[in-house]
Coordinates of C-alpha atoms and ligand atoms in Angstrom, one line a residue:
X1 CA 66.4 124.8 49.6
X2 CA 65.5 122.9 46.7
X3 CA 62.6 120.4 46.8
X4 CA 63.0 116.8 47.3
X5 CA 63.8 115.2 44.2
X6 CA 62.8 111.2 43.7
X7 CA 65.6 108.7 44.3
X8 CA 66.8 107.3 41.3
X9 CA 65.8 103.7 40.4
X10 CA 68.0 101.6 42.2
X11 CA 69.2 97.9 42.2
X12 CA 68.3 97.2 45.3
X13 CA 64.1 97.6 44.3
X14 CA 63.0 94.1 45.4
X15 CA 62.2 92.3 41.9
X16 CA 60.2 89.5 43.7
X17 CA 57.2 89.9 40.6
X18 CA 58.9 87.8 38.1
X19 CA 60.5 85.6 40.7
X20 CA 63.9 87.2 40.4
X21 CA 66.4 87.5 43.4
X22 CA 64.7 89.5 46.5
X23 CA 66.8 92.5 47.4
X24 CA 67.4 91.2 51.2
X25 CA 69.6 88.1 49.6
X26 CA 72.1 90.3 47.5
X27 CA 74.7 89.9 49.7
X28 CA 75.5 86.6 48.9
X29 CA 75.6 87.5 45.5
X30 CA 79.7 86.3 45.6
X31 CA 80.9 83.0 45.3
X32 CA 78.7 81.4 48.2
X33 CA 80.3 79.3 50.9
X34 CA 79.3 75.5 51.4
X35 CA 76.5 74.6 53.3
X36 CA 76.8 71.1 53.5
X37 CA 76.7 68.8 56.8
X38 CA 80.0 66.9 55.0
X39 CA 81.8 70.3 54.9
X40 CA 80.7 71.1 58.3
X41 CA 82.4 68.3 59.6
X42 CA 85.3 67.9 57.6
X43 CA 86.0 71.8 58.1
X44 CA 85.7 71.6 62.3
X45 CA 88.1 68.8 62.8
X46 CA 92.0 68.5 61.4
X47 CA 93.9 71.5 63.2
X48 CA 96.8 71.2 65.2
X49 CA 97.1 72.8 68.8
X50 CA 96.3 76.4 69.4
X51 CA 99.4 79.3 69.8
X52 CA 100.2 79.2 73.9
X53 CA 98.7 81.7 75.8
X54 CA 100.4 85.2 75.5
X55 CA 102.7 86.6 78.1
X56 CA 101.7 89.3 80.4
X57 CA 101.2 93.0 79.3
X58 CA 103.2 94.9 80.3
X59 CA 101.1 97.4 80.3
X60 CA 99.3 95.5 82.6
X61 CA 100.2 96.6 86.0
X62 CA 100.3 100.4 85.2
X63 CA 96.4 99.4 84.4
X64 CA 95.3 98.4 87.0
X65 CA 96.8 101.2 88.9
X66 CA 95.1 103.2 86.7
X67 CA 91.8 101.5 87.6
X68 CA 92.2 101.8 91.4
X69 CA 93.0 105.8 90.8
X70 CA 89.2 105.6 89.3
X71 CA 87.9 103.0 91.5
X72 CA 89.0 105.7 95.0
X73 CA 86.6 108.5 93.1
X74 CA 83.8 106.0 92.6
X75 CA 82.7 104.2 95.4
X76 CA 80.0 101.7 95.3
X77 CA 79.1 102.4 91.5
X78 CA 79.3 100.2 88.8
X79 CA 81.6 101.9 86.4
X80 CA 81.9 101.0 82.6
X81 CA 83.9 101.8 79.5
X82 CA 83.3 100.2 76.2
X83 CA 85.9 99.6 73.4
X84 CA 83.4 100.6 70.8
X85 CA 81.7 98.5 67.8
X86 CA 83.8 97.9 64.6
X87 CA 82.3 100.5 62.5
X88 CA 81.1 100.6 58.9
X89 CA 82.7 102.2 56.1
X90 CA 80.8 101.2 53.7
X91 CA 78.6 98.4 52.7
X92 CA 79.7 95.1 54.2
X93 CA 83.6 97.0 54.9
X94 CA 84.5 97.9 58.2
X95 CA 87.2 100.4 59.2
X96 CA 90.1 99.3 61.3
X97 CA 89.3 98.8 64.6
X98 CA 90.7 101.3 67.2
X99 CA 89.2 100.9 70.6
X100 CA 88.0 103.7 72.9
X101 CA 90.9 106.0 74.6
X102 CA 89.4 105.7 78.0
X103 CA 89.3 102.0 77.5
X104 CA 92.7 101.2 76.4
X105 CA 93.9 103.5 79.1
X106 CA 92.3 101.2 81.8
X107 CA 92.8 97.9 80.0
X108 CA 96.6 98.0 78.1
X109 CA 94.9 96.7 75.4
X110 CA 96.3 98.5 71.8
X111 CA 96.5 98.1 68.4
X112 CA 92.5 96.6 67.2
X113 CA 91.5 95.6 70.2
X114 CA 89.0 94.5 71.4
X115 CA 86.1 95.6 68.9
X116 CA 82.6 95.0 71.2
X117 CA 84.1 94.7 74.5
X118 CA 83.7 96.4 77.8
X119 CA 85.4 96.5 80.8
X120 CA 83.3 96.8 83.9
X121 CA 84.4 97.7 87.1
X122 CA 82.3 96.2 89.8
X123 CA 82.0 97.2 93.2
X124 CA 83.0 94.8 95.5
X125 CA 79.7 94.2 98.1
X126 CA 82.4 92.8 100.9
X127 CA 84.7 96.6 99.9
X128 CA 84.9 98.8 102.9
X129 CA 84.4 102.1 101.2
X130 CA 85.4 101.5 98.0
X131 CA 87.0 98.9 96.0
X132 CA 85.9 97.3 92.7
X133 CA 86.8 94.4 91.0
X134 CA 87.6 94.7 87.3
X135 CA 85.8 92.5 84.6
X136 CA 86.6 92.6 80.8
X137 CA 83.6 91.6 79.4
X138 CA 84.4 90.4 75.2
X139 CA 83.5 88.2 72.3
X140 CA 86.2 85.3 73.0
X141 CA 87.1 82.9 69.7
X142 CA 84.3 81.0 69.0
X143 CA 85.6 77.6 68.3
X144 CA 86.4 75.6 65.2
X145 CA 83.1 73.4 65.5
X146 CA 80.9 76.8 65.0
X147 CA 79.9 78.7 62.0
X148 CA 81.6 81.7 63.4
X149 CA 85.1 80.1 62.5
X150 CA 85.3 79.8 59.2
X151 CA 82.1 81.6 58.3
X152 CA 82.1 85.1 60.2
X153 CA 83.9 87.7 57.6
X154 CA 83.9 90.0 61.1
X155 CA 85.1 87.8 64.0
X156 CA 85.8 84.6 62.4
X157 CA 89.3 83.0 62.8
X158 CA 89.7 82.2 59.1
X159 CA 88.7 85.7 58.2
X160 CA 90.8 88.2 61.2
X161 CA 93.4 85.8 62.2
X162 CA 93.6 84.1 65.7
X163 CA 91.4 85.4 68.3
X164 CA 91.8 84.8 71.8
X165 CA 90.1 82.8 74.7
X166 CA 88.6 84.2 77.7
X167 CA 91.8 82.5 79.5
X168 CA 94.2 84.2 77.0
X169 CA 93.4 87.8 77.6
X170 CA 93.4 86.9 81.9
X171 CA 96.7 85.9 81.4
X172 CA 97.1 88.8 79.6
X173 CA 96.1 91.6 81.2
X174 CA 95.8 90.0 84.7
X175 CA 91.7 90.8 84.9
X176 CA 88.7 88.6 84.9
X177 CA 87.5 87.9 81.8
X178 CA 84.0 86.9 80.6
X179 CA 82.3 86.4 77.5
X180 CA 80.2 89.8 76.4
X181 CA 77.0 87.7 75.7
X182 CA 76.0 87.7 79.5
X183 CA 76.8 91.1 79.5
X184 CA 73.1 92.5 79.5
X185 CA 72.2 90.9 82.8
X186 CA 75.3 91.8 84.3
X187 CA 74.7 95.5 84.1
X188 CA 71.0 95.9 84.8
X189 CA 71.6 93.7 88.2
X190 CA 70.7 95.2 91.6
X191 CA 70.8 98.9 90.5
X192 CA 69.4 101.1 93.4
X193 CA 65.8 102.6 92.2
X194 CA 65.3 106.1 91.8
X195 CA 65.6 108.3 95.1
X196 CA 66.9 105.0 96.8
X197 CA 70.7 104.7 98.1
X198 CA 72.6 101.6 96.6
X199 CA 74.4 100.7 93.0
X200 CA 74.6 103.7 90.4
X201 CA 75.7 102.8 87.2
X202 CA 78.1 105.1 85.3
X203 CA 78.7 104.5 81.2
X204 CA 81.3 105.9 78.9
X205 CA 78.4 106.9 76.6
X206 CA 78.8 107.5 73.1
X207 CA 81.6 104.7 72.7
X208 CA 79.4 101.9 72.0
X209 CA 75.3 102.7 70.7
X210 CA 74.6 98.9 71.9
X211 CA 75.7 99.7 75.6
X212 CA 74.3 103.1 75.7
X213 CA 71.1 101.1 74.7
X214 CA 71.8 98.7 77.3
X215 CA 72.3 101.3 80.2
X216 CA 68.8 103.3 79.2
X217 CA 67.3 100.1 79.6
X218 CA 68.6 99.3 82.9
X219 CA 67.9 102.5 84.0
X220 CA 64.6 102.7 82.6
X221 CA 63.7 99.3 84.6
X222 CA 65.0 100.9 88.1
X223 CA 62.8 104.2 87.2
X224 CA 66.0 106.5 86.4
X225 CA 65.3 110.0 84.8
X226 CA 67.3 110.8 81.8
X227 CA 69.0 113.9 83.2
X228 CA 70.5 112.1 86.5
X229 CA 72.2 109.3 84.3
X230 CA 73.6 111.9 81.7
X231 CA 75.5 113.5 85.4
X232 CA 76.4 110.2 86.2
X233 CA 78.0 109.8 82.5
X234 CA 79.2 112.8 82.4
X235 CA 81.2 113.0 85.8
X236 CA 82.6 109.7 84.8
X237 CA 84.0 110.7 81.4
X238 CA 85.7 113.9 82.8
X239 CA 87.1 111.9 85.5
X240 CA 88.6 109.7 82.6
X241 CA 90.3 112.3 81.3
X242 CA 91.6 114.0 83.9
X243 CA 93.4 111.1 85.0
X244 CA 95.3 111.5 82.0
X245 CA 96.4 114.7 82.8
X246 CA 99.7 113.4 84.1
X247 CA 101.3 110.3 82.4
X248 CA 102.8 107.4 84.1
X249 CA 106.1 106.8 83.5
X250 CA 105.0 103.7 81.2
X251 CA 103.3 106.6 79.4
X252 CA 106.1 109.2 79.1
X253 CA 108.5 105.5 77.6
X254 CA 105.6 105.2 74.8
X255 CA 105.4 108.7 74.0
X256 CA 109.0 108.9 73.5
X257 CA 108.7 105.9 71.3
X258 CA 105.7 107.6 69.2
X259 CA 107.8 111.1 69.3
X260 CA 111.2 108.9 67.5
X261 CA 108.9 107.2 65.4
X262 CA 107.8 110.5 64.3
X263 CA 111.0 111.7 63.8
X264 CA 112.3 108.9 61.6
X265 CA 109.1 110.0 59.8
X266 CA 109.9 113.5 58.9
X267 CA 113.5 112.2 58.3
X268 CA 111.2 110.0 55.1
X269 CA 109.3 113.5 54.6
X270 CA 112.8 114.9 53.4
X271 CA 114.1 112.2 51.7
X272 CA 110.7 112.2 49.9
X273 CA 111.3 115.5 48.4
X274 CA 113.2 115.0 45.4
X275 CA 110.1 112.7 44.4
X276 CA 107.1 115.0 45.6
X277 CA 108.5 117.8 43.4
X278 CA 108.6 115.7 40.5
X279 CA 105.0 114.7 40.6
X280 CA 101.8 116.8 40.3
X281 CA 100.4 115.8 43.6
X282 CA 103.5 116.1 45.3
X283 CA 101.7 116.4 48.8
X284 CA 100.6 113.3 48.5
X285 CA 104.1 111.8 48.2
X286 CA 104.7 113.7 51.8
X287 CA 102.1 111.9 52.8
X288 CA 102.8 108.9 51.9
X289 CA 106.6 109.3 52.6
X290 CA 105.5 110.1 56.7
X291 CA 102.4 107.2 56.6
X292 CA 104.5 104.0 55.3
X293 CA 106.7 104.5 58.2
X294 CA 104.1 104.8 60.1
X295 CA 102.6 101.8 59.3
X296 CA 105.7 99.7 59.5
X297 CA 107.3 101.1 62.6
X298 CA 104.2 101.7 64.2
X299 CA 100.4 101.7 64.8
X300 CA 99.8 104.2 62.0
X301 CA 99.4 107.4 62.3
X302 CA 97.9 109.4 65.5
X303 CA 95.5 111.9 63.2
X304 CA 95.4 113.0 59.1
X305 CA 98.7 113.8 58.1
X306 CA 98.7 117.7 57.0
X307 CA 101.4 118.0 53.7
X308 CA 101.0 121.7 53.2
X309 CA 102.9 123.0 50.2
X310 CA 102.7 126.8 49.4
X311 CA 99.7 128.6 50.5
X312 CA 98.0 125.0 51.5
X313 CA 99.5 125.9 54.8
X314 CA 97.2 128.3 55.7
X315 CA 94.3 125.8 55.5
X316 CA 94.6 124.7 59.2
X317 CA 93.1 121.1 58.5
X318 CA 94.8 120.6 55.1
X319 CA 94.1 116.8 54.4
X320 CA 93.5 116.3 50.7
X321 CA 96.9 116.8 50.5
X322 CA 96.6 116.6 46.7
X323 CA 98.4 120.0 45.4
X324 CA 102.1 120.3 44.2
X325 CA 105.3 121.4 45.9
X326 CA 107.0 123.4 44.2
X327 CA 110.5 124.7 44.6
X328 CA 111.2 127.5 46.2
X329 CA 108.0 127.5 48.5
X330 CA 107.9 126.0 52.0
X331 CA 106.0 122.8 53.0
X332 CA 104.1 122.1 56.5
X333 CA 104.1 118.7 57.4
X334 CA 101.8 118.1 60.5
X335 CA 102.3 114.5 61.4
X336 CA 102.3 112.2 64.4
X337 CA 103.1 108.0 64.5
X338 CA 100.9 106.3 66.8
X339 CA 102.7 103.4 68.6
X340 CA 101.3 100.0 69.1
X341 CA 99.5 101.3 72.7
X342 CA 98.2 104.0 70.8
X343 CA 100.2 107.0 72.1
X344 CA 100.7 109.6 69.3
X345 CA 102.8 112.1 68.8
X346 CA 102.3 115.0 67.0
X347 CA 105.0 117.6 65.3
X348 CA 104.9 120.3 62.7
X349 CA 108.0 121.3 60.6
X350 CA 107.6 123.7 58.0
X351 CA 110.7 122.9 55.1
X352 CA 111.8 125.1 52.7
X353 CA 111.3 122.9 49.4
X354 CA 114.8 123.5 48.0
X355 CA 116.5 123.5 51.1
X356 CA 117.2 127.1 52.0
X357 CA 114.7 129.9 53.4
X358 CA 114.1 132.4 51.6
X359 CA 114.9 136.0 53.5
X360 CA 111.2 136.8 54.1
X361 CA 110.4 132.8 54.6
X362 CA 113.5 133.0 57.1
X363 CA 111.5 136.2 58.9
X364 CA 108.4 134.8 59.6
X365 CA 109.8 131.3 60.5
X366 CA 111.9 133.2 63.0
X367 CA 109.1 134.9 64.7
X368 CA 106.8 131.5 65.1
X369 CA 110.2 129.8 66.5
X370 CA 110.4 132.9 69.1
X371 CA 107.0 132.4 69.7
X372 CA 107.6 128.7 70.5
X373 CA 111.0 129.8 72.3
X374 CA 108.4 131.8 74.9
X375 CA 106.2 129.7 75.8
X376 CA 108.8 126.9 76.5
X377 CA 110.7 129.4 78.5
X378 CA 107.4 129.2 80.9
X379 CA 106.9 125.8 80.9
X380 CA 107.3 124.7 84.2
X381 CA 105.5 123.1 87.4
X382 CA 103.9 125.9 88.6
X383 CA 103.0 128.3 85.5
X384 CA 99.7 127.6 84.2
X385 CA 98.5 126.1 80.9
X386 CA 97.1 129.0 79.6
X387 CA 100.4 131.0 80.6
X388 CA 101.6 128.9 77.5
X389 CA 99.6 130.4 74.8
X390 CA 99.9 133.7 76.5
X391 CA 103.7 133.7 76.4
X392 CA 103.9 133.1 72.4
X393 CA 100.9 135.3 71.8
X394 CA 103.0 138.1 73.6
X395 CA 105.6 137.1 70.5
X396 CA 103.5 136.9 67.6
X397 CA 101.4 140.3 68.7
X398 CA 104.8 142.6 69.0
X399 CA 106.2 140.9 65.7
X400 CA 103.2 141.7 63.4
X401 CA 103.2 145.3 65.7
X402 CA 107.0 145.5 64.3
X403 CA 105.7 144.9 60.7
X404 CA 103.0 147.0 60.5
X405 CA 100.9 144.9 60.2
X406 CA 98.3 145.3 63.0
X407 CA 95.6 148.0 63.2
X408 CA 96.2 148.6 66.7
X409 CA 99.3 148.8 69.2
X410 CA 100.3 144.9 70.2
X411 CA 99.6 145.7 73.9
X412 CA 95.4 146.5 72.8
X413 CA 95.6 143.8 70.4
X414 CA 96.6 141.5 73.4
X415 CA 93.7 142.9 75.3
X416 CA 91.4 139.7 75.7
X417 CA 88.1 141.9 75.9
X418 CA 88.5 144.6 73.7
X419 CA 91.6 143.6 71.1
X420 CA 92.7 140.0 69.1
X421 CA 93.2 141.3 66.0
X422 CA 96.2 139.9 65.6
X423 CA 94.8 136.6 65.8
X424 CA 93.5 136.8 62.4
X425 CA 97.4 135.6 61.5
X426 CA 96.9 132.4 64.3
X427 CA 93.6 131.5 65.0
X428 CA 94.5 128.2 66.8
X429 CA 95.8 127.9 70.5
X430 CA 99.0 127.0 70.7
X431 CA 99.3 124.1 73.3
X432 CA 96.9 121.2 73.8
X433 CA 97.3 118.2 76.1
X434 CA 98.5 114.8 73.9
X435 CA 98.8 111.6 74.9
X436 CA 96.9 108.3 74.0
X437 CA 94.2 111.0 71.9
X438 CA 96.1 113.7 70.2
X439 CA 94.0 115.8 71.4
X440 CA 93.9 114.0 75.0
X441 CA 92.0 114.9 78.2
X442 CA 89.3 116.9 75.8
X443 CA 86.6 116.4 78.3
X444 CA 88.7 117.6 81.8
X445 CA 86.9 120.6 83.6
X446 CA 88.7 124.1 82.8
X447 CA 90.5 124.8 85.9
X448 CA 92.0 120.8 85.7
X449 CA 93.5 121.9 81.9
X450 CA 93.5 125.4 80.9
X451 CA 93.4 127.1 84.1
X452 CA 95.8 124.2 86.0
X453 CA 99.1 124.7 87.4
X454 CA 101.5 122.9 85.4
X455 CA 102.9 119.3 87.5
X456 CA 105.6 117.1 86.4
X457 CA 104.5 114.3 83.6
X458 CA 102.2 116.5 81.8
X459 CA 102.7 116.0 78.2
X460 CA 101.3 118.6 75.8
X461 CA 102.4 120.3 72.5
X462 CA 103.8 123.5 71.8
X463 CA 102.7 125.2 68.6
X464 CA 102.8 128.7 67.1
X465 CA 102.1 129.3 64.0
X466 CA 101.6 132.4 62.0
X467 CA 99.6 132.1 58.3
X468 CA 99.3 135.0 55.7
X469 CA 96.4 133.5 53.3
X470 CA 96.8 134.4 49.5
X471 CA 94.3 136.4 49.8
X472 CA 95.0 138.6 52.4
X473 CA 94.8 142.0 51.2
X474 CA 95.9 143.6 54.6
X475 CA 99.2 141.8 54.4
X476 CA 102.2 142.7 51.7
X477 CA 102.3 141.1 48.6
X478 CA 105.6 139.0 49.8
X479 CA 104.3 137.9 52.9
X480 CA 101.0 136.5 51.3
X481 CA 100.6 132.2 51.3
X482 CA 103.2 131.8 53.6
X483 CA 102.1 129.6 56.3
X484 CA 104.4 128.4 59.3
X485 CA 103.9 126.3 62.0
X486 CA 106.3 124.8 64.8
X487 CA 105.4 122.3 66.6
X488 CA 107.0 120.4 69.3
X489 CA 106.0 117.8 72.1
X490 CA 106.9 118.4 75.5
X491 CA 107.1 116.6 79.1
X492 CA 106.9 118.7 82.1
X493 CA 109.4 118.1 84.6
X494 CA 110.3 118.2 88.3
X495 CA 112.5 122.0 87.7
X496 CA 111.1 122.7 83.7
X497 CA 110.6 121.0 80.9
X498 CA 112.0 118.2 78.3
X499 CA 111.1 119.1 74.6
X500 CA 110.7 115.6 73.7
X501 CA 111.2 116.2 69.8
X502 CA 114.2 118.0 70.6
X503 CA 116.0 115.7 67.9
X504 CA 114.5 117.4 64.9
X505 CA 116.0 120.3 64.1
X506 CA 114.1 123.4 65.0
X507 CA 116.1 126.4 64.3
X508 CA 116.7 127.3 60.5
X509 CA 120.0 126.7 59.9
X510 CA 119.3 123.5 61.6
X511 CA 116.2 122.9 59.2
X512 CA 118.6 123.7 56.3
X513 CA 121.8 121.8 57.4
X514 CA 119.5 118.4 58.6
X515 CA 118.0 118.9 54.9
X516 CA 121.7 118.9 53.6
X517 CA 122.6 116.1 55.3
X518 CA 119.8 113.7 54.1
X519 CA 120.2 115.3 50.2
Ligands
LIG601 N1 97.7 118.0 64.3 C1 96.7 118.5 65.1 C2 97.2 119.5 66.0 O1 98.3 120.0 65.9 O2 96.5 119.8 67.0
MN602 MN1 98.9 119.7 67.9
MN603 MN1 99.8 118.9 64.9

């Protein structure tokens, strides 16, 4: 490692010797914003009525039936679940605020909000054996007499738009609503002291540093060790995401919004075409093509878009999406519209640039759809997850067997102890829960996700792929930076399954003839 070199002189070095401006006060350096008490005045008063209240969620009810699913498995604790801080992206510029999974899940709250807020759920003293009630604790307006209105670039009505009242967002979302500045008290109160029997707190930690901060406090005061409130964490957050494991039909209506969202999406990905190949970084025009809708008919997207052209699809996480397409070469798009409630979906189509597979594209195409084709075929209430990826593996192992490709026969190579090689052509797994995280349920235990029978309203993806990197010197020359993926979204259902993206064409004369019809 190289030694430390000296920071460069910078502009921020305090020039306070000759009197010039301290570093501290460069902020303001922009046009500064009036101070006066006439312009305080004259700015507070003037406005006409506020909008009325909103309407009721309707995610509202599905909520709270949530929250009494996580109230049963928590009895007597105080439970909460922070949206998360807005969070700096640079300098005084904030990224777009998208609040915590678990907590939209429990509140119906989507879109950006509601940066800083957390919902508490507080055991009822009066409950018998159980019970909590359910407080959204958040930074309502502030009105048009304070500062914050017109002067606040990161909560101030002139600067994001209206904000809503405490009242607003109970009418809303049908839960008590308080403002977040009492919040510290509010979670430090009556916690049972080490070794004793009474209130346990239980955070979401990591979604907000300032309420992690909070609850260490807390706990510190009542004499809690460390490694009891990380179980206490912990058990919540898998708890979280198990109860995602099967949607509610609320969920399964917004993920068949975000999956024909999508697909309007890749209908722009095609369309887009003619343009990408005209410009030298034509995956950029895929991108763009897929994330405009996305914007406008949703959201935005659920993850980066992937616009793979050519041997770029064999780069798993291919984001910079800044190469060409080029005719004659096939192009993995790897994209997913998130809907207002934050539900995303998330398909992979791999095009043929010109509109026709080539024979050898055709081939390996044909073995990733068969792939696909086996594990839907076992994709049922009553298989198990993991029977998923075992099913296409099964595929993809005999098909590289066929073309000579593997060292070994496909039955070793399927050998979980001993073989794999033919995972070097599909590293990935090929299902993984989806849902309001693309990637949803991450934290469930093992035999709740990959070990779990399947159960009707379990939404995950399916998605084989098989990638032959340009420099693979164990492959033939034809077959090398080809890269395929297939990937569909799928609801489990009372006697199989429903692919949800059914509507995009999967097989490739249907890749081909959809292509046609959108020329
Ligand atoms: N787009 C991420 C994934 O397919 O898992
Ligand atoms: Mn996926
Ligand atoms: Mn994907």
């Amino acid at each position: 490692m190289s030694e430390t070199t000296s920071a460069p002189e910078t502009v921020d070095r305090p020039l306070s010797q000759d009197g010039a401006q301290p570093a501290a006060d460069r902020g303001s350096n922009r046009s500064q914003r009036p101070t006066s008490e006439a312009f305080r005045a004259f700015i507070a008063g003037g406005w006409g009525p506020r909008p009325p209240a909103p309407a009721p969620s309707p995610a509202a009810p599905w909520a709270a039936a949530r929250r009494a699913r996580v109230s049963a498995l928590f009895p007597g604790d105080r439970l909460v679940l922070p949206a998360g801080p807005l969070k700096v992206r640079s300098n005084d510029t904030d990224y777009r605020f998208r609040p915590h999974s678990a907590f939209a899940h429990l509140t119906g709250l989507g879109e950006d909000r509601e940066p800083d807020a957390v919902l508490v759920l507080e055991p009822r003293p009066d409950a018998d054996g159980g019970g909590h009630e359910a407080v959204l604790w958040f930074r309502p307006r502030a009105e048009r007499d304070t500062e914050e209105f017109w002067a606040d670039a990161r909560y101030g009505e002139f600067w994001v738009g209206v904000r809503p009242s405490l009242q607003d967002v109970e009418t809303e979302l049908g839960l008590g609503c308080r403002s977040v500045e009492q919040l510290p008290d509010a979670l430090a109160q009556g916690l049972a002291r080490s070794g004793e029997d009474g209130l346990r707190l239980r955070v979401v930690h990591g979604a907000d540093p300032a309420v992690d901060a909070l609850a260490a406090q807390a706990r510190e005061a009542a004499g809690l060790d460390g490694a009891s409130a990380t179980a206490h964490d912990d058990a919540l957050t898998e708890a979280l995401s198990e109860l995602r494991l099967v949607k509610d039909d609320f969920e399964v209506e917004q993920m068949r919004a975000a999956v024909a969202a999508t697909a309007a999406g890749f209908d722009a990905v095609v369309r887009a075409l003619p343009a990408a190949l005209g410009h030298p970084r034509g995956e950029r025009v895929v991108e763009t093509a897929f994330e405009g809708l996305a914007r406008r008919e949703g959201n935005g997207v659920g993850y980066e878009t992937i616009a793979a052209a050519g041997a770029h699809a064999c780069t798993l996480h291919w984001i910079r999406n800044d190469g060409p397409v080029r005719e004659g070469e096939l192009v993995l798009v790897d994209a997913g519209v998130e809907v207002p409630s934050l539900y995303t979906a998330d398909i992979t189509r791999t095009l043929p640039v010109s509109g026709r597979f080539t024979d050898v594209q055709r081939h390996v195409y044909q073995a990733v759809l068969d792939a696909a084709d086996a594990a839907f075929a076992v994709a049922r209430p009553g298989s198990r997850f993991r029977d998923l990826h075992v099913a296409a593996m099964e595929v993809i192992a005999a098909r590289l067997e066929q073309w000579d490709l593997l060292p070994v026969r496909a039955e070793e190579s399927l050998d979980p102890q001993t073989g794999g090689q033919h995972r070097r052509w599909m590293v990935h797994g090929t299902s993984h829960h989806l849902g309001i995280d693309v990637h949803d349920c991450a934290q469930a235990r093992r035999e709740m996700y990959l070990d779990a029978e399947l159960v009707p309203g379990m939404v995950f993806t399916i998605e084989p792929g098989l990638y032959f990197k340009a420099d693979d010197l164990l492959v033939p020359a034809e077959l090398r930076g080809i890269g395929v993926r297939i990937e569909d979204d799928v609801l489990v259902t009372q006697d199989g399954c429903e692919n949800l993206s059914a509507a995009l064409p999967r097989r490739p004369e249907d890749v081909e003839a959809w292509m046609a019809s959108l020329a």
